[in-house]
Coordinates of N, CA and C in Angstrom, one line a residue:
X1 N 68.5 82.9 119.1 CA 69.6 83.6 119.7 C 70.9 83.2 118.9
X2 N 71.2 81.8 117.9 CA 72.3 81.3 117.0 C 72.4 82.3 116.5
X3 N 71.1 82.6 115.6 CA 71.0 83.6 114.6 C 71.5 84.7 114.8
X4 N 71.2 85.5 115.8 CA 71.4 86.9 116.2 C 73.2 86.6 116.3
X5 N 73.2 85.5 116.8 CA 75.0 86.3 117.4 C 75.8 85.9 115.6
X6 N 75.4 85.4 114.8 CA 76.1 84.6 113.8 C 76.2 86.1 113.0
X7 N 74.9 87.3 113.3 CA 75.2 88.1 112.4 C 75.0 89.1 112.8
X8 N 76.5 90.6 112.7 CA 76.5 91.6 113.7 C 75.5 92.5 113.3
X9 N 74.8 93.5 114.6 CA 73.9 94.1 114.1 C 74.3 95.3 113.7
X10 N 73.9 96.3 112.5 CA 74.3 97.8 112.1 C 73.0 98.4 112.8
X11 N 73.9 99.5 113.3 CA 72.5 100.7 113.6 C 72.5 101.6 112.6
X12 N 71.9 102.3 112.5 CA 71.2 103.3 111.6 C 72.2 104.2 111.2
X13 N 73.4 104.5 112.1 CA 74.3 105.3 111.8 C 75.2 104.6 111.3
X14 N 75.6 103.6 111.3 CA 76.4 102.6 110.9 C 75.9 102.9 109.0
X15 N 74.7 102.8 108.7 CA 74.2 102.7 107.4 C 75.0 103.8 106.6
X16 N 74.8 104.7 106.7 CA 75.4 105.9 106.3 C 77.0 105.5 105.5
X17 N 78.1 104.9 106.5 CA 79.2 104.6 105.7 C 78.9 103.4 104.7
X18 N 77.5 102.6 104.5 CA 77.3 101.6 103.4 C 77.1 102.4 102.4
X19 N 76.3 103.3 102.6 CA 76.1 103.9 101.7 C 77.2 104.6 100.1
X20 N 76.7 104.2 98.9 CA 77.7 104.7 97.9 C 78.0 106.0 97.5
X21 N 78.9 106.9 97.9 CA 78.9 108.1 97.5 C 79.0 108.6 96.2
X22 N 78.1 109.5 96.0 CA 77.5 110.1 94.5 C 78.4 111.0 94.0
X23 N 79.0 110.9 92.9 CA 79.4 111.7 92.2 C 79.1 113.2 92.3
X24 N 79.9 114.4 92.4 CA 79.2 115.7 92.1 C 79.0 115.6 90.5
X25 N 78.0 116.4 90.3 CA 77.7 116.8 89.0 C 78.9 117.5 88.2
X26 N 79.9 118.0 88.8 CA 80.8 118.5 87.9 C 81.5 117.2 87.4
X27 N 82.0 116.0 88.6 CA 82.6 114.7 88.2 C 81.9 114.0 86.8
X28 N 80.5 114.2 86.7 CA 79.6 113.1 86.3 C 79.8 113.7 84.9
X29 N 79.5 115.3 84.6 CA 79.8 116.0 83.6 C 81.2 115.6 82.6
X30 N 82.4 115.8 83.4 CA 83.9 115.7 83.0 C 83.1 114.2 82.1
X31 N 83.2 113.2 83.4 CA 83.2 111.5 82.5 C 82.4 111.6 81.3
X32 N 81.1 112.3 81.4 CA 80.7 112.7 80.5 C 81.2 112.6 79.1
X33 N 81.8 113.9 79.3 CA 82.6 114.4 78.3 C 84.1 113.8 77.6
X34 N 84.4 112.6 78.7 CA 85.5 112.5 78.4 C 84.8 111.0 77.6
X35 N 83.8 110.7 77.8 CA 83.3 109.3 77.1 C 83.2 109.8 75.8
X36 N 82.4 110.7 75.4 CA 82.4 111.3 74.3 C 83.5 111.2 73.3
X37 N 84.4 111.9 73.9 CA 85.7 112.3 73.3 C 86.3 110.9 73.1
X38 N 86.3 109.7 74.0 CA 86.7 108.8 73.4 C 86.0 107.9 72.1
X39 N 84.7 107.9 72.5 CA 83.6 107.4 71.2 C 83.9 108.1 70.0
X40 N 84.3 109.7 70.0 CA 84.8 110.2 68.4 C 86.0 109.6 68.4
X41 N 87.0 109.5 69.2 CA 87.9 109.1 68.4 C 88.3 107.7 67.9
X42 N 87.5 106.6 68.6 CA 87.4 105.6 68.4 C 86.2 105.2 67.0
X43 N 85.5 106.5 66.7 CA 84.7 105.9 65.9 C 85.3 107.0 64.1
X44 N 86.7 107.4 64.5 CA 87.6 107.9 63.3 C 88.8 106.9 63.4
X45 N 88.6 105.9 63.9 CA 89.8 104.8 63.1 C 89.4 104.2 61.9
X46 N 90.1 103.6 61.2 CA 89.8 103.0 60.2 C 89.0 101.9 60.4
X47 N 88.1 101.3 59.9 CA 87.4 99.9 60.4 C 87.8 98.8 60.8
X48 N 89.2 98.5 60.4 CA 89.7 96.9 60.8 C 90.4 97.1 62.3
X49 N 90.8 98.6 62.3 CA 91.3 99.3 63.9 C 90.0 99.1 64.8
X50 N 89.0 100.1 64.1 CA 87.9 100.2 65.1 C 87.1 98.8 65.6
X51 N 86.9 97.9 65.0 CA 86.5 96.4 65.6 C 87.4 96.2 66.0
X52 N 88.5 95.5 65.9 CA 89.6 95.4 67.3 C 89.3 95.7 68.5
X53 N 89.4 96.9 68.4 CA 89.7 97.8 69.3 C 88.1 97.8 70.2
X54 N 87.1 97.8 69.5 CA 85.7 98.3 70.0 C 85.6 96.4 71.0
X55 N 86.1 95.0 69.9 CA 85.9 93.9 70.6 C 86.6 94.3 71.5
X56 N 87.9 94.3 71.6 CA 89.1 94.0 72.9 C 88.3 95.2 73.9
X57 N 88.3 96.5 74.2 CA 88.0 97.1 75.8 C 86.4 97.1 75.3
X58 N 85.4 97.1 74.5 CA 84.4 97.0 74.9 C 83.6 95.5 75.2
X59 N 83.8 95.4 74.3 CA 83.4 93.4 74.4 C 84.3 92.8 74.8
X60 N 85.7 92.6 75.5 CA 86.0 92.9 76.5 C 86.3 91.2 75.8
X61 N 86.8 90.7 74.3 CA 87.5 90.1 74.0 C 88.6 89.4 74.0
X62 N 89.1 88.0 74.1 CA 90.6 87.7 73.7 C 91.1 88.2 72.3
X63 N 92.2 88.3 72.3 CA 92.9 88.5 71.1 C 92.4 87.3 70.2
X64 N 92.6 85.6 71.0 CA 91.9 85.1 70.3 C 90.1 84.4 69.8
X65 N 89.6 85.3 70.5 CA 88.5 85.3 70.0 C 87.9 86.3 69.2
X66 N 88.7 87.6 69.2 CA 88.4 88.2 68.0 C 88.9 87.9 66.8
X67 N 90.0 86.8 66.8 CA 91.0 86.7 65.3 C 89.7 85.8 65.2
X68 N 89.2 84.7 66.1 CA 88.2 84.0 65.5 C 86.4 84.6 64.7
X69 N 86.3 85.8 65.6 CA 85.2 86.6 65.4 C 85.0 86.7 63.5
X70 N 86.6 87.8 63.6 CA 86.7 88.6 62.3 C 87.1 87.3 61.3
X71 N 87.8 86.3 61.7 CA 88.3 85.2 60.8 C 89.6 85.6 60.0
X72 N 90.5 86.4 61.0 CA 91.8 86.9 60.6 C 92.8 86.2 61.3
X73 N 93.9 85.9 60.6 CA 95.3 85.5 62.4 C 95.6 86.5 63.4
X74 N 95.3 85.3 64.5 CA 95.5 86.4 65.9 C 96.6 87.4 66.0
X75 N 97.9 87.2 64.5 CA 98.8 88.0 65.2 C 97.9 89.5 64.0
X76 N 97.3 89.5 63.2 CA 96.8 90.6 62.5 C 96.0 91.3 63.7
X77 N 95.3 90.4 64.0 CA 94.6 91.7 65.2 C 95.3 92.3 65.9
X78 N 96.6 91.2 67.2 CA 97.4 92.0 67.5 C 98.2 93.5 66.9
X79 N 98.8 93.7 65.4 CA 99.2 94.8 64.7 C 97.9 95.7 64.6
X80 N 96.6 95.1 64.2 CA 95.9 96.3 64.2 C 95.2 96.9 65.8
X81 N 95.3 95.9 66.4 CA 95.3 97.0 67.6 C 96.1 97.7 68.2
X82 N 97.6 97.3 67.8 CA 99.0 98.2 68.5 C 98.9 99.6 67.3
X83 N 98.2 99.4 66.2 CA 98.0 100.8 65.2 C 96.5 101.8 65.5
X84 N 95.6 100.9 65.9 CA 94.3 101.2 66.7 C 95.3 102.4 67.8
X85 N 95.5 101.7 68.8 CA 95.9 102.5 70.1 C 96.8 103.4 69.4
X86 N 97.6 103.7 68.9 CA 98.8 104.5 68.5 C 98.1 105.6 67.7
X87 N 96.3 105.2 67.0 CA 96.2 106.4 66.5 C 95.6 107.2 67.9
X88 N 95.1 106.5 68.7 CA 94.0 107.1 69.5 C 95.1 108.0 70.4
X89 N 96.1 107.7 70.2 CA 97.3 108.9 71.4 C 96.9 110.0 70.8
X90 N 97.1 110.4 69.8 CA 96.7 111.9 69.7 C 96.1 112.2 69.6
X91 N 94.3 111.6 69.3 CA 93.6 112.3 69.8 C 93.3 112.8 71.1
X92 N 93.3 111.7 71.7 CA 93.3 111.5 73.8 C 94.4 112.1 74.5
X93 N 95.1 112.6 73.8 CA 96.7 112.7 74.8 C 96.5 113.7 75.7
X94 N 95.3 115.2 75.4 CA 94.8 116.1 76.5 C 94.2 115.6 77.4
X95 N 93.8 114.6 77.5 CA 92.9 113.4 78.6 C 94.1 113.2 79.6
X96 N 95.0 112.6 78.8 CA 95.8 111.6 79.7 C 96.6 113.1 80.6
X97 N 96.5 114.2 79.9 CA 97.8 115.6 80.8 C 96.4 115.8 81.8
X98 N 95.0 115.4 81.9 CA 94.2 116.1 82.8 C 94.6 115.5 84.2
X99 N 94.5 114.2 84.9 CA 94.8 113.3 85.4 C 95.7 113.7 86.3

């Protein structure tokens, strides 16, 4: 009886708002597409842009653990990531007006 009261019971209709709501297919398509469009333009930076940039939002990097990664000073990676992002505005900038 501890047990029971320690934890509230859900009914079956109750489950329904647990449940995660699914993307429509048109949502899943856009992200899709918009992943895409970021992976080209991320993979037309220059290469010392593109690691930066690929450690910091994908590997999800410090500044200083990539200076340590590449074995550059942390403030070079800083400059090439603020030149990284500054090229990717124009490709992405129709992204950012969809929103």
């Amino acid at each position: 009886m501890r047990r029971r009261a320690r934890r509230p019971e859900i009914s079956l209709g109750d489950c329904d708002a647990l449940l995660p709501v699914h993307a429509s297919t048109a949502e899943r398509v856009s992200k899709r597409e918009t992943s895409l469009k970021v992976a080209r333009a991320v993979s037309d930076l220059p290469e010392d842009e593109r690691q930066v940039v690929v450690l910091r939002h994908y590997g999800d990097l410090s500044f200083a653990e990539i200076a340590a990664v590449l074995e550059v000073p942390n403030s070079t990676v800083k400059s090439r990531m603020a030149r990284g992002l500054a090229r990717l505005k124009i490709p992405l900038a129709p992204l950012d007006q969809t929103r």
